[in-house]
Coordinates of C-alpha atoms in Angstrom, one line a residue:
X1173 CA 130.1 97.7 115.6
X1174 CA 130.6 96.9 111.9
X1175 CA 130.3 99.6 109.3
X1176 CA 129.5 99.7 105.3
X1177 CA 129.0 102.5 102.9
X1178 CA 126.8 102.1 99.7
X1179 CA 127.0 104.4 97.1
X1180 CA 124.4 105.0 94.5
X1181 CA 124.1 107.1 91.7
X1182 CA 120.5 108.6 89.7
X1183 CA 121.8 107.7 86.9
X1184 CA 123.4 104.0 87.0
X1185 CA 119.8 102.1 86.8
X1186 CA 119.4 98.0 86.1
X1187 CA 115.7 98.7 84.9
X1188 CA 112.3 99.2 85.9
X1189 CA 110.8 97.2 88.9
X1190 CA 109.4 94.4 87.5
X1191 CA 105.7 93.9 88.7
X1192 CA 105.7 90.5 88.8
X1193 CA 108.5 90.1 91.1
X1194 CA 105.8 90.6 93.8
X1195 CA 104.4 87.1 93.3
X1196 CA 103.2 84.1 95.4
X1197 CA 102.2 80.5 94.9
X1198 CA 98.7 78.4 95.8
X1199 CA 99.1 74.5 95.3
X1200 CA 97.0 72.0 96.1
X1201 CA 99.2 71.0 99.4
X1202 CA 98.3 70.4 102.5
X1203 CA 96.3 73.6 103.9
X1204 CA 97.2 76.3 101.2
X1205 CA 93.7 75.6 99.6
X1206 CA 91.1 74.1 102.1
X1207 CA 91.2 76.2 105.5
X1208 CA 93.9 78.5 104.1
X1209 CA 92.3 80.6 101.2
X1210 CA 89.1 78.3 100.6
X1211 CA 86.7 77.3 103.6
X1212 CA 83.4 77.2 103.8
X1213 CA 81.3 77.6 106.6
X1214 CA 84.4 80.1 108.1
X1215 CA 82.7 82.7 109.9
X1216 CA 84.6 85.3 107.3
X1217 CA 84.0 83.0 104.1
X1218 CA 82.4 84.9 101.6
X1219 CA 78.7 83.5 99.1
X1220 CA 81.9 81.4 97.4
X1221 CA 83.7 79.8 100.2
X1222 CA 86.8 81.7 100.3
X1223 CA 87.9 83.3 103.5
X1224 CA 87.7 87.1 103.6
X1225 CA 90.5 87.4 106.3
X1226 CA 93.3 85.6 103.9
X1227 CA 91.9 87.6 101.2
X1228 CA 92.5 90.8 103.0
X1229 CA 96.1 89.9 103.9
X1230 CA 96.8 89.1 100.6
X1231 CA 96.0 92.4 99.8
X1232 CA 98.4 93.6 102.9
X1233 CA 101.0 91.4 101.3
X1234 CA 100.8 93.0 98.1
X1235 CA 101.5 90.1 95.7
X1236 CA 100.6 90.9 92.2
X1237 CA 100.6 87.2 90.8
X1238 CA 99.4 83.6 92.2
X1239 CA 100.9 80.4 90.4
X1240 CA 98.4 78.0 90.5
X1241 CA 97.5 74.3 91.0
X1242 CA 101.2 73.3 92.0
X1243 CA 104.3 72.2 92.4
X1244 CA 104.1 68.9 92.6
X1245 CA 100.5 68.3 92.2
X1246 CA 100.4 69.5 89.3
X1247 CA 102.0 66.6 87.4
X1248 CA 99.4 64.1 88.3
X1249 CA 96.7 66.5 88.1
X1250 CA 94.0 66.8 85.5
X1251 CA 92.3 70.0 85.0
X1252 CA 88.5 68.5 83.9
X1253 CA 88.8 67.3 87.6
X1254 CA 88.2 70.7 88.9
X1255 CA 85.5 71.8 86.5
X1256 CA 81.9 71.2 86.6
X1257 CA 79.4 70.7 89.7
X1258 CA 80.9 70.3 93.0
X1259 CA 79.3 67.1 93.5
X1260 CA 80.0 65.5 90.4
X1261 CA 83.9 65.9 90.9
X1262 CA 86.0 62.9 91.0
X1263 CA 87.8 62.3 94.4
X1264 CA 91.5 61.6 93.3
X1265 CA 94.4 60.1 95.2
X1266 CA 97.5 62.9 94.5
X1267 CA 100.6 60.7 94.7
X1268 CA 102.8 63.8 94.7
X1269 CA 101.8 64.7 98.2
X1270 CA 100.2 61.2 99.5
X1271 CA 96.3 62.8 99.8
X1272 CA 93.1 62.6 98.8
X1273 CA 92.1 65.4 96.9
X1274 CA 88.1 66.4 96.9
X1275 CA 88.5 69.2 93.8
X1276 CA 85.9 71.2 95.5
X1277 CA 88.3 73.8 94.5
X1278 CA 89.1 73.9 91.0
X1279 CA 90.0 76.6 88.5
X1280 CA 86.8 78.7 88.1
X1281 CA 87.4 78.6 91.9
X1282 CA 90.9 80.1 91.4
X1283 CA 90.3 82.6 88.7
X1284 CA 87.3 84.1 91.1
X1285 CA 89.6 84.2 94.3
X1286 CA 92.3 85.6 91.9
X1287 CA 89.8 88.5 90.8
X1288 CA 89.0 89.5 94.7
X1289 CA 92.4 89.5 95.5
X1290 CA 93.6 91.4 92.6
X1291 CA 96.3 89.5 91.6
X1292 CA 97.2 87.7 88.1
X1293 CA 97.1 83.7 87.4
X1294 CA 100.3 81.9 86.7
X1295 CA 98.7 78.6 85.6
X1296 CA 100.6 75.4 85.6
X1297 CA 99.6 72.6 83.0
X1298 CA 100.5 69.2 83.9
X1299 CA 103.4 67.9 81.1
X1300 CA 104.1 65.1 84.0
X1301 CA 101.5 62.1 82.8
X1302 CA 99.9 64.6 80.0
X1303 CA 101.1 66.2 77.1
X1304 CA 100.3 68.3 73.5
X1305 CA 96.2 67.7 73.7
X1306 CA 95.3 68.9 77.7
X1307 CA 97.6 71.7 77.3
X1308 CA 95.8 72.9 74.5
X1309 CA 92.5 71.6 75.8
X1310 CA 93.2 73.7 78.9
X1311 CA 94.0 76.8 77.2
X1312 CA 91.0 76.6 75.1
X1313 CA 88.4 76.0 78.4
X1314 CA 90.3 79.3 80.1
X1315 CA 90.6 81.7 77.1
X1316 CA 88.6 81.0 73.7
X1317 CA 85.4 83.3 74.1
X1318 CA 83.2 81.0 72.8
X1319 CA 81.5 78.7 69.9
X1320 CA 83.5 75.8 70.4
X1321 CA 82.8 72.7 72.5
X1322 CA 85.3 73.6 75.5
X1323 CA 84.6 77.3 75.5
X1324 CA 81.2 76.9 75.8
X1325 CA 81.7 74.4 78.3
X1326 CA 83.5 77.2 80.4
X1327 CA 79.7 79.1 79.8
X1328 CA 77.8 76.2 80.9
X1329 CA 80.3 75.7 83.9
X1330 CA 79.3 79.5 84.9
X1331 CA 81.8 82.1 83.4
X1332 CA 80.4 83.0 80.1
X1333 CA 83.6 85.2 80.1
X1334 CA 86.8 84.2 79.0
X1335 CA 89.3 84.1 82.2
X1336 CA 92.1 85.7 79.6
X1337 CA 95.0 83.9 81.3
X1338 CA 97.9 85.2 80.3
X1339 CA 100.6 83.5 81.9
X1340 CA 101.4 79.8 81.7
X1341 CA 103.8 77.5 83.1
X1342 CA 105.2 74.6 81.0
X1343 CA 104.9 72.0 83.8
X1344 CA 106.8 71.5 87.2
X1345 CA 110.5 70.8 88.2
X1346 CA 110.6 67.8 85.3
X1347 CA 114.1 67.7 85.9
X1348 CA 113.7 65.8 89.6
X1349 CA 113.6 62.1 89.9
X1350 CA 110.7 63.0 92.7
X1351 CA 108.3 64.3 89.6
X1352 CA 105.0 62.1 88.7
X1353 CA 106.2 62.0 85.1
X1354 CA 110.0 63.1 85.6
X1355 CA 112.0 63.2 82.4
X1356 CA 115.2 63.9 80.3
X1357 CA 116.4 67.3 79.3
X1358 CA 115.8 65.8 75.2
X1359 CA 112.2 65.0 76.3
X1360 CA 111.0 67.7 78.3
X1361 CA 112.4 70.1 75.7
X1362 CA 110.5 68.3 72.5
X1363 CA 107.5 68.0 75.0
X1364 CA 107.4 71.7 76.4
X1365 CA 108.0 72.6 72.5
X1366 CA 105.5 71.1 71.2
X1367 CA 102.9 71.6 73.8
X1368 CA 103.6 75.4 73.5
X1369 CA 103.3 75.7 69.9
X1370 CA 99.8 73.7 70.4
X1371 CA 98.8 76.3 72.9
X1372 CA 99.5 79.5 70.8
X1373 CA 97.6 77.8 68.3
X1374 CA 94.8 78.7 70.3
X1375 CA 95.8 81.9 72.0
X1376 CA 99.0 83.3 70.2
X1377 CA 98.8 86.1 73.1
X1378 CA 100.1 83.9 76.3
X1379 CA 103.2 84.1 77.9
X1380 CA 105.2 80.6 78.8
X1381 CA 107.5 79.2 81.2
X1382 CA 110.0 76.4 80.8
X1383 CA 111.1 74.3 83.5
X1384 CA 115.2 74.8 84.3
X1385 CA 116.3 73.4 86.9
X1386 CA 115.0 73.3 90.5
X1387 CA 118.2 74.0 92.2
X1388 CA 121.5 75.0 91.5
X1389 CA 122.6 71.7 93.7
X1390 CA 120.8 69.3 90.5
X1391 CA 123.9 67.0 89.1
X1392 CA 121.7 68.3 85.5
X1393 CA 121.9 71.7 86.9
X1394 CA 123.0 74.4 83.4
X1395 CA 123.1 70.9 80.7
X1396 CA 119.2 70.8 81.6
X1397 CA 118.9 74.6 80.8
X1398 CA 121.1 74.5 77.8
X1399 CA 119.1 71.2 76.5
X1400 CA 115.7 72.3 76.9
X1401 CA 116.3 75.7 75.6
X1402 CA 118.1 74.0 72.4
X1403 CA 114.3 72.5 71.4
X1404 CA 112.4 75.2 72.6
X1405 CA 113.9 78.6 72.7
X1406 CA 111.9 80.5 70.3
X1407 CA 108.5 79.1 71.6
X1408 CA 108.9 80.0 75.5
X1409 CA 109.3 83.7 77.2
X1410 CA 111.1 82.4 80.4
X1411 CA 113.0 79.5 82.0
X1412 CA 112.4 79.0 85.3
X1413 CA 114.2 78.3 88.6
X1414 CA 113.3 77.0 92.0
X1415 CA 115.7 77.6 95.5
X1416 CA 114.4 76.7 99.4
X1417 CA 117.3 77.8 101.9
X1418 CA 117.4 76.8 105.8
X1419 CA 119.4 77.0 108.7
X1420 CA 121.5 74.1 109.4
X1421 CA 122.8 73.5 113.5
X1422 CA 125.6 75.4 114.5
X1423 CA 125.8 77.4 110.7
X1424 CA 123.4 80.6 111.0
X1425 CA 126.2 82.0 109.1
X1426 CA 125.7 80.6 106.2
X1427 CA 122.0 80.6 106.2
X1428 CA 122.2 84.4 106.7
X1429 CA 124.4 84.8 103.3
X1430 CA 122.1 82.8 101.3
X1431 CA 121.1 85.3 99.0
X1432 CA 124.6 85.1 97.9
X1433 CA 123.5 81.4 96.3
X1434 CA 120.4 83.1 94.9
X1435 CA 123.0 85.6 93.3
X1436 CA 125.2 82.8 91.7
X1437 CA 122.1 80.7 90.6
X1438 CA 120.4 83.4 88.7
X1439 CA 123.8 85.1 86.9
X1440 CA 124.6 81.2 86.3
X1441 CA 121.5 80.9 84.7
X1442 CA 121.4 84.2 82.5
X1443 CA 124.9 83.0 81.2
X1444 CA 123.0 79.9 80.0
X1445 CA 120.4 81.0 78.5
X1446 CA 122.2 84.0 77.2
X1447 CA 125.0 81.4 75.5
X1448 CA 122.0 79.4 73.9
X1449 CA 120.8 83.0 72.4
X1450 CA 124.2 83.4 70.9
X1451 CA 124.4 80.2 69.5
X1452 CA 121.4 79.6 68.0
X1453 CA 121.2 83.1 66.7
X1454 CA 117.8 84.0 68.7
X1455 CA 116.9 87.8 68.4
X1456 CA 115.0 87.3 71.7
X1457 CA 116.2 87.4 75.0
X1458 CA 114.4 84.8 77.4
X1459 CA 113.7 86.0 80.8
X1460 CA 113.7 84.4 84.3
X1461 CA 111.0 83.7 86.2
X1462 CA 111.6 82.2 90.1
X1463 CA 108.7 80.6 90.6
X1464 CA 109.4 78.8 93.5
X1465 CA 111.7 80.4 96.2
X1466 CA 111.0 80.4 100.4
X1467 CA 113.1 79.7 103.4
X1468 CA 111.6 75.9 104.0
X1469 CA 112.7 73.4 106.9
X1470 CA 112.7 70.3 104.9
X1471 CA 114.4 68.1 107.2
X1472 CA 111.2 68.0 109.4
X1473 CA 111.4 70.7 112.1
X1474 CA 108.1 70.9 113.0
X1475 CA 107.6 66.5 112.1
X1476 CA 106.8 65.6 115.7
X1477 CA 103.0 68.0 115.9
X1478 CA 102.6 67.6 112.2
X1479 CA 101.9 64.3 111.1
X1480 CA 102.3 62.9 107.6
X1481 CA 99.6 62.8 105.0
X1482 CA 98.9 58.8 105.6
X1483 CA 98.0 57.4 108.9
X1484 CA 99.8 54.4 110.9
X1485 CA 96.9 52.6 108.8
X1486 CA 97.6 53.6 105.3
X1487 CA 94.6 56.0 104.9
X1488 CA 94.9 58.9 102.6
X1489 CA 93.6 62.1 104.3
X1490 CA 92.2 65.1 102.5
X1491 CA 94.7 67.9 103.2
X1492 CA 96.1 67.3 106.6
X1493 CA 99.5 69.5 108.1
X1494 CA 102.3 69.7 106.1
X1495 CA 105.1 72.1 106.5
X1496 CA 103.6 74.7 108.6
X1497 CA 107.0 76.7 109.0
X1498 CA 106.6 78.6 112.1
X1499 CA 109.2 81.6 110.9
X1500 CA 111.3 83.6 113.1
X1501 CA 113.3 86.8 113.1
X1502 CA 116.4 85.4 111.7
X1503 CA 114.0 83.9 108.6
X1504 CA 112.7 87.0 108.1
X1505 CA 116.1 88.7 107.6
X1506 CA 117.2 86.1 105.5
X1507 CA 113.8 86.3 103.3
X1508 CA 114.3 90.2 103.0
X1509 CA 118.2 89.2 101.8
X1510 CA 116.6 87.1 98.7
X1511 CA 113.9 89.9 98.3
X1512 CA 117.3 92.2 97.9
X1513 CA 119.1 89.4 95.4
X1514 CA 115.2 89.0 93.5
X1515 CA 115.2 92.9 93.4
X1516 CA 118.9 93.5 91.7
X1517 CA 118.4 91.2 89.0
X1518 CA 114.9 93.0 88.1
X1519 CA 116.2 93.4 84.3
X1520 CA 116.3 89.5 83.8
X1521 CA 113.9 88.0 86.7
X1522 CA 110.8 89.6 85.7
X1523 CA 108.9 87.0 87.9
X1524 CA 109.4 85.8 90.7
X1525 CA 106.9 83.2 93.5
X1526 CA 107.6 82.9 96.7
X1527 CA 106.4 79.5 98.1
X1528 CA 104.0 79.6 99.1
X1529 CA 100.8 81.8 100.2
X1530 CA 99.1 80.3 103.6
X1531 CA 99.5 77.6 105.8
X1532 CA 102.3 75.6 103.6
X1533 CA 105.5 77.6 104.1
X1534 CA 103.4 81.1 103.8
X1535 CA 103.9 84.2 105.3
X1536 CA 99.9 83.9 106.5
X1537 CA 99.2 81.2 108.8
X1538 CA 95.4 80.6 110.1
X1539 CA 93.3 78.2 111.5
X1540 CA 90.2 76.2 110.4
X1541 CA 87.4 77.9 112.4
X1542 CA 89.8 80.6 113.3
X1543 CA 92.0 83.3 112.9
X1544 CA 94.9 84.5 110.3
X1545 CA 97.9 86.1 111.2
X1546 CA 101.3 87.2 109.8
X1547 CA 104.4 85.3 110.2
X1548 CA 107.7 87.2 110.8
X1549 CA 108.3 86.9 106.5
X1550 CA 105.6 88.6 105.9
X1551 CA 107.0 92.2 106.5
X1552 CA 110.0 92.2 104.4
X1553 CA 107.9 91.1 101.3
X1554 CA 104.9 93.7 102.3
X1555 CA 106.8 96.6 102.3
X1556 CA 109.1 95.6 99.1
X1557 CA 106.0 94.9 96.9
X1558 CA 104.1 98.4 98.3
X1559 CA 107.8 100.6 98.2
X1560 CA 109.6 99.3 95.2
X1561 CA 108.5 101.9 92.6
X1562 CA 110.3 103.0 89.5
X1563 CA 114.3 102.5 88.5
X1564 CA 116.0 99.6 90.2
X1565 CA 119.4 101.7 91.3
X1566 CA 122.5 99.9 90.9
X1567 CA 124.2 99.7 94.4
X1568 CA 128.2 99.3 95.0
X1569 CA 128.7 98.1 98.7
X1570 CA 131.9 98.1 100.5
X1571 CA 130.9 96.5 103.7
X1572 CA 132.9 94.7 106.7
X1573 CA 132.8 90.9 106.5
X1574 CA 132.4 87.8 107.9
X1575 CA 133.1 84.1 106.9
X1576 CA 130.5 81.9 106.1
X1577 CA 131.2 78.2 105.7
X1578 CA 129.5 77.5 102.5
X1579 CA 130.1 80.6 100.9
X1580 CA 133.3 82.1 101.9
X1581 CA 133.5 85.9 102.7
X1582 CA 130.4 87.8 103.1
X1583 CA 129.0 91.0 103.6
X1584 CA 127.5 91.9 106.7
X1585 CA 125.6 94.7 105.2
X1586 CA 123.1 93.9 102.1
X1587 CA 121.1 96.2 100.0
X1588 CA 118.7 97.1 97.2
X1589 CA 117.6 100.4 96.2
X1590 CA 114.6 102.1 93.8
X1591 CA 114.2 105.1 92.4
X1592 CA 110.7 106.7 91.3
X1593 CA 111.3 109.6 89.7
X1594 CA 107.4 110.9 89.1
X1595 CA 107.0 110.7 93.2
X1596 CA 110.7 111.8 93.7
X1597 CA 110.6 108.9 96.6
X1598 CA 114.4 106.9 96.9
X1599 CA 114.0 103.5 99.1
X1600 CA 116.6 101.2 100.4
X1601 CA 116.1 97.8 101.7
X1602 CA 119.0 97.0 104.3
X1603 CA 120.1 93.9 106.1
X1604 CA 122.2 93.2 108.6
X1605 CA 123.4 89.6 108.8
X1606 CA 125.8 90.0 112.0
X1607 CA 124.2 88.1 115.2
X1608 CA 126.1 89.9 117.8
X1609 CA 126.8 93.9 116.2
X1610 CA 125.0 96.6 114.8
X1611 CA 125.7 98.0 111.9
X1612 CA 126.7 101.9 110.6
X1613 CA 125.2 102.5 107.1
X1614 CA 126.3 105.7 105.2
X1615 CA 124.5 105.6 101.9
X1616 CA 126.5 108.3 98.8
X1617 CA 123.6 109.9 97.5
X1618 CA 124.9 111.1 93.7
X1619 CA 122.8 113.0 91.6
X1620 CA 119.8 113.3 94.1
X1621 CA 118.4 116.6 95.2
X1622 CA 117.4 117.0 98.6
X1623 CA 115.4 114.7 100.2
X1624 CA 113.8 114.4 103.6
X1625 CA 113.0 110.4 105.1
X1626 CA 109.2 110.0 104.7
X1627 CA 109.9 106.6 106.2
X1628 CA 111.9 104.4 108.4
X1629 CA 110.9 101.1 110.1
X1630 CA 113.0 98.1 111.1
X1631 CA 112.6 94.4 111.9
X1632 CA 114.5 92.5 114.4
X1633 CA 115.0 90.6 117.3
X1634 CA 112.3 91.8 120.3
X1635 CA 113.9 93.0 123.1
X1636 CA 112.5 90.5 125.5
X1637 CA 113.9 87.1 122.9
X1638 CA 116.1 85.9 120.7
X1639 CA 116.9 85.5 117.0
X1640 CA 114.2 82.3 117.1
X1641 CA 110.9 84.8 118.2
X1642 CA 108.2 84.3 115.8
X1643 CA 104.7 85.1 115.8
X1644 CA 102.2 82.0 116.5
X1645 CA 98.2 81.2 117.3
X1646 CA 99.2 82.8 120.9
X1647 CA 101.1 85.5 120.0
X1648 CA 100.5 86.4 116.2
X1649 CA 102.5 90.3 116.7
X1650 CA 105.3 89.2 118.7
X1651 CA 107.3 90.2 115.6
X1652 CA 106.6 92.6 113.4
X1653 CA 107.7 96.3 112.1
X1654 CA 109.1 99.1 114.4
X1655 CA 110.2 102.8 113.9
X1656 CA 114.0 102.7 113.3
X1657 CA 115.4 105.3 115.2
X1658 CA 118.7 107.8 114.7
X1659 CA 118.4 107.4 110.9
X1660 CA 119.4 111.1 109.1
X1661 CA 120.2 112.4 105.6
X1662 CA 121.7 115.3 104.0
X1663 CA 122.6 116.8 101.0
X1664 CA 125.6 113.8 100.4
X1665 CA 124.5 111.0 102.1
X1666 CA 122.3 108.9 104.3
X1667 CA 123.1 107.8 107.5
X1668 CA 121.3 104.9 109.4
X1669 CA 122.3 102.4 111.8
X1670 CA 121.3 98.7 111.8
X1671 CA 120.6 96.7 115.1
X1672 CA 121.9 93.2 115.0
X1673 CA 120.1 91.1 112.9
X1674 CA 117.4 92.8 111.3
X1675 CA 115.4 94.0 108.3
X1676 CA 115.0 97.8 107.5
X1677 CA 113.3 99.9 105.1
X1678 CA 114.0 103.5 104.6
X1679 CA 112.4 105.8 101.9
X1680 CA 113.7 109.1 101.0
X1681 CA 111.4 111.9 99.3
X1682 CA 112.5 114.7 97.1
X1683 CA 112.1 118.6 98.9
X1684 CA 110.4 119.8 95.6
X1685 CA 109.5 123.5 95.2
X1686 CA 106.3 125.1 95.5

């Protein structure tokens, strides 16, 4: 048995929970849209087409903001496309994912899915093959309230309201040789300058994203952030980053510690932008927002029932099965780890996407004509987005070790904690990377009165598998949430213990009289 002991005090905070941290993603890829949150005809679809069972475990989920139409997509996409009568929309090759894309779903699609599942748009605008004029056009359609050609187009389209986006996202991973439009650092950051001055023009309220790099691994990776930022610091609110981990044969150690990467990329990243502050004098501090981030089996896992996007004949099919991670116990713990590393940077990544929704890497799976379900990932992010109220606590861990290949030594215990003080509710979010041992937690409650635990649940491996059980069509609760037994406080401390390999959440409420 390993053992660690985590001490937190009331008064050593990082900064309020950021409510965007609780975010997801919907591109045009593969199933996200069409038979993930858009079918109609589905015997749950609503008048609109969208499917009333994703939309209710969206709400389960708890995500508080959507980035929306890609990715990828987005850089070959053209807005106008998805505007307009159904039936008059262009059918489009999308040479970022090799389909045919109907636009039967477009943005006055989005925005009403967005307000029935009560979460905030993150649109992206396509800087890839466009530039200055559609981002301004764009921003004009979504938020001018009317008397001018494109905001009374928006009426005539059917929302005589103006969708009062907010959030905006200065193209998609331009740094990568893969991107329909891919550039340099010099010309992205003129580009994304320009554009966004074009787009306060018409809505000086909006918030916007620049694209940093979209991993830590790029050979650009911190001269792309310091470049861009060098044109366009004073005109965007955050830079953005982009990480997808997986296990690699014969290395679950090193998959397990990969929140330890997510550390190093986003500290790298604040010392980058922060060193552009400080050079170019900048009153401002720019923010992160990681709007990309999943556990994703890119070298084809699931390749051989999930075949590519063209046929043996070269035809382009309208969204067939692409990366439909089937996620297991060991993802799960390794998602709630990056939840953890998301959740103790909360003063500096103030958003945060996990890629994506349904279908495509999502922790909701269904099936066209059929059912939705969770996947294993989905717990871990659920109960952070409902629990993680108030003061991020600063946490100091002295926890037994282990070596991990890519990262060196690594603690077998990891943590994040909140503090609301108007519900007088504490709650940790515990991991326990070892495969083989549990784990004895002993948590140093300073300056806390006394509490009682209101609630204790734990994720791991089901008695009857191993670390690879997931959840499927057959058995979609296989894996899930459990009670977590034997876990006691007092005055000083709390003291849990963590099975091998698994996911907890404990929440402590204050015995206030009365």
């Amino acid at each position: 048995m390993s053992r660690a002991h985590i001490t937190i005090d009331r008064e050593f905070t990082i900064g309020t929970v950021p409510t965007r941290l609780f975010g997801s993603f919907v591109e045009h890829m593969g199933r996200c849209v069409y038979t993930g949150i858009y079918e109609p005809g589905h015997p749950t679809a609503t008048p609109e087409g969208y499917r009333q069972d994703v939309l209710e475990l969206t709400k389960e989920l708890g995500a508080t903001v959507v980035r929306y139409p890609g990715g990828n997509f987005v850089s070959g996409y053209n807005w106008e496309d998805g505007v307009g009568p159904v039936d008059q929309r262009p059918r489009r090759l999308d040479g970022a994912w090799h389909t045919l894309e109907t636009n039967a779903f477009g943005l006055h699609e989005f925005v009403g899915w967005s307000r029935l599942a009560g979460v905030e748009v993150m649109e992206a605008i396509n800087l890839g093959t466009r530039g200055v004029d559609a981002a301004r056009a764009i921003v004009e359609y979504a938020n001018h309230p009317g008397g001018t050609y494109l905001s009374d187009l928006r009426k005539t389209n059917g929302d005589a309201e103006p969708f009062d986006i907010k959030l905006w996202c200065l193209g998609n991973e331009m740094d990568g040789p893969w991107q329909i439009g891919h550039k340099t650092a010099d010309e992205y950051g003129r580009l994304a300058q320009e554009a966004a001055k074009a787009m306060r023009f018409v809505d000086p309220t909006i918030e916007l994203v620049a694209c940093g790099s979209s991993g830590s691994g790029m050979p650009t990776f911190g001269a792309w952030e310091q470049t861009v930022l060098s044109h366009a610091y004073d005109e965007v609110d955050y830079v953005s980053l982009h990480a997808y981990y997986q296990e690699t044969t014969g290395d679950p150690g090193s998959f397990l510690a990969s929140a330890v990467d997510m550390d190093y990329f986003i500290e790298s990243v604040v010392s980058m932008t922060d060193a552009v502050r400080a050079r170019g004098k900048h009153k401002k501090h720019v923010n992160l927002s990681f709007d990309e981030w999943n556990v994703w089996y890119n070298d084809g896992r699931d390749s051989d029932d999930q075949p590519g996007a063209i046929t043996a004949s070269g035809a382009w099919r309208e969204h067939p099965r692409v990366i439909e991670d089937e996620y297991n116990v060991t993802d799960a713990v390794v998602v709630g780890t990056l939840l953890n590393s998301l959740l103790r940077h909360g003063d500096r990544v103030t958003i945060a996407n996990q890629a994506q929704l349904v279908n495509v890497i999502g922790p909701i799976r269904s099936e066209e004509n059929g059912p939705a379900w969770r996947q294993s990932i989905f717990w871990p992010f659920a109960r952070m987005a409902e629990l993680a109220r108030g003061q991020i606590l600063r946490t100091v861990v002295h926890s037994d070790k282990y070596e991990s290949r890519q990262y060196g030594d690594t603690d077998l215990a990891d943590v994040s904690a909140t503090w609301d003080e108007e519900t007088g509710r504490t709650t940790f979010f515990l991991a326990n990377r070892g495969l083989d041992d549990s784990c004895e937690v002993e948590v140093s409650l300073r300056g806390f009165a006394a509490a009682r635990i209101i609630r204790a649940e734990v994720l791991r491996v089901p008695e009857d598998a191993d670390r690879f059980a997931s959840n499927n069509l057959g058995q979609q609760d296989r894996v899930g949430l459990r009670p977590l037994d034997g876990a006691t406080v007092d005055s000083d401390a709390l003291r849990v213990t963590l099975p091998a390999l698994s996911w907890a959440v404990v929440q402590l409420e204050e015995v206030r009289g009365g």
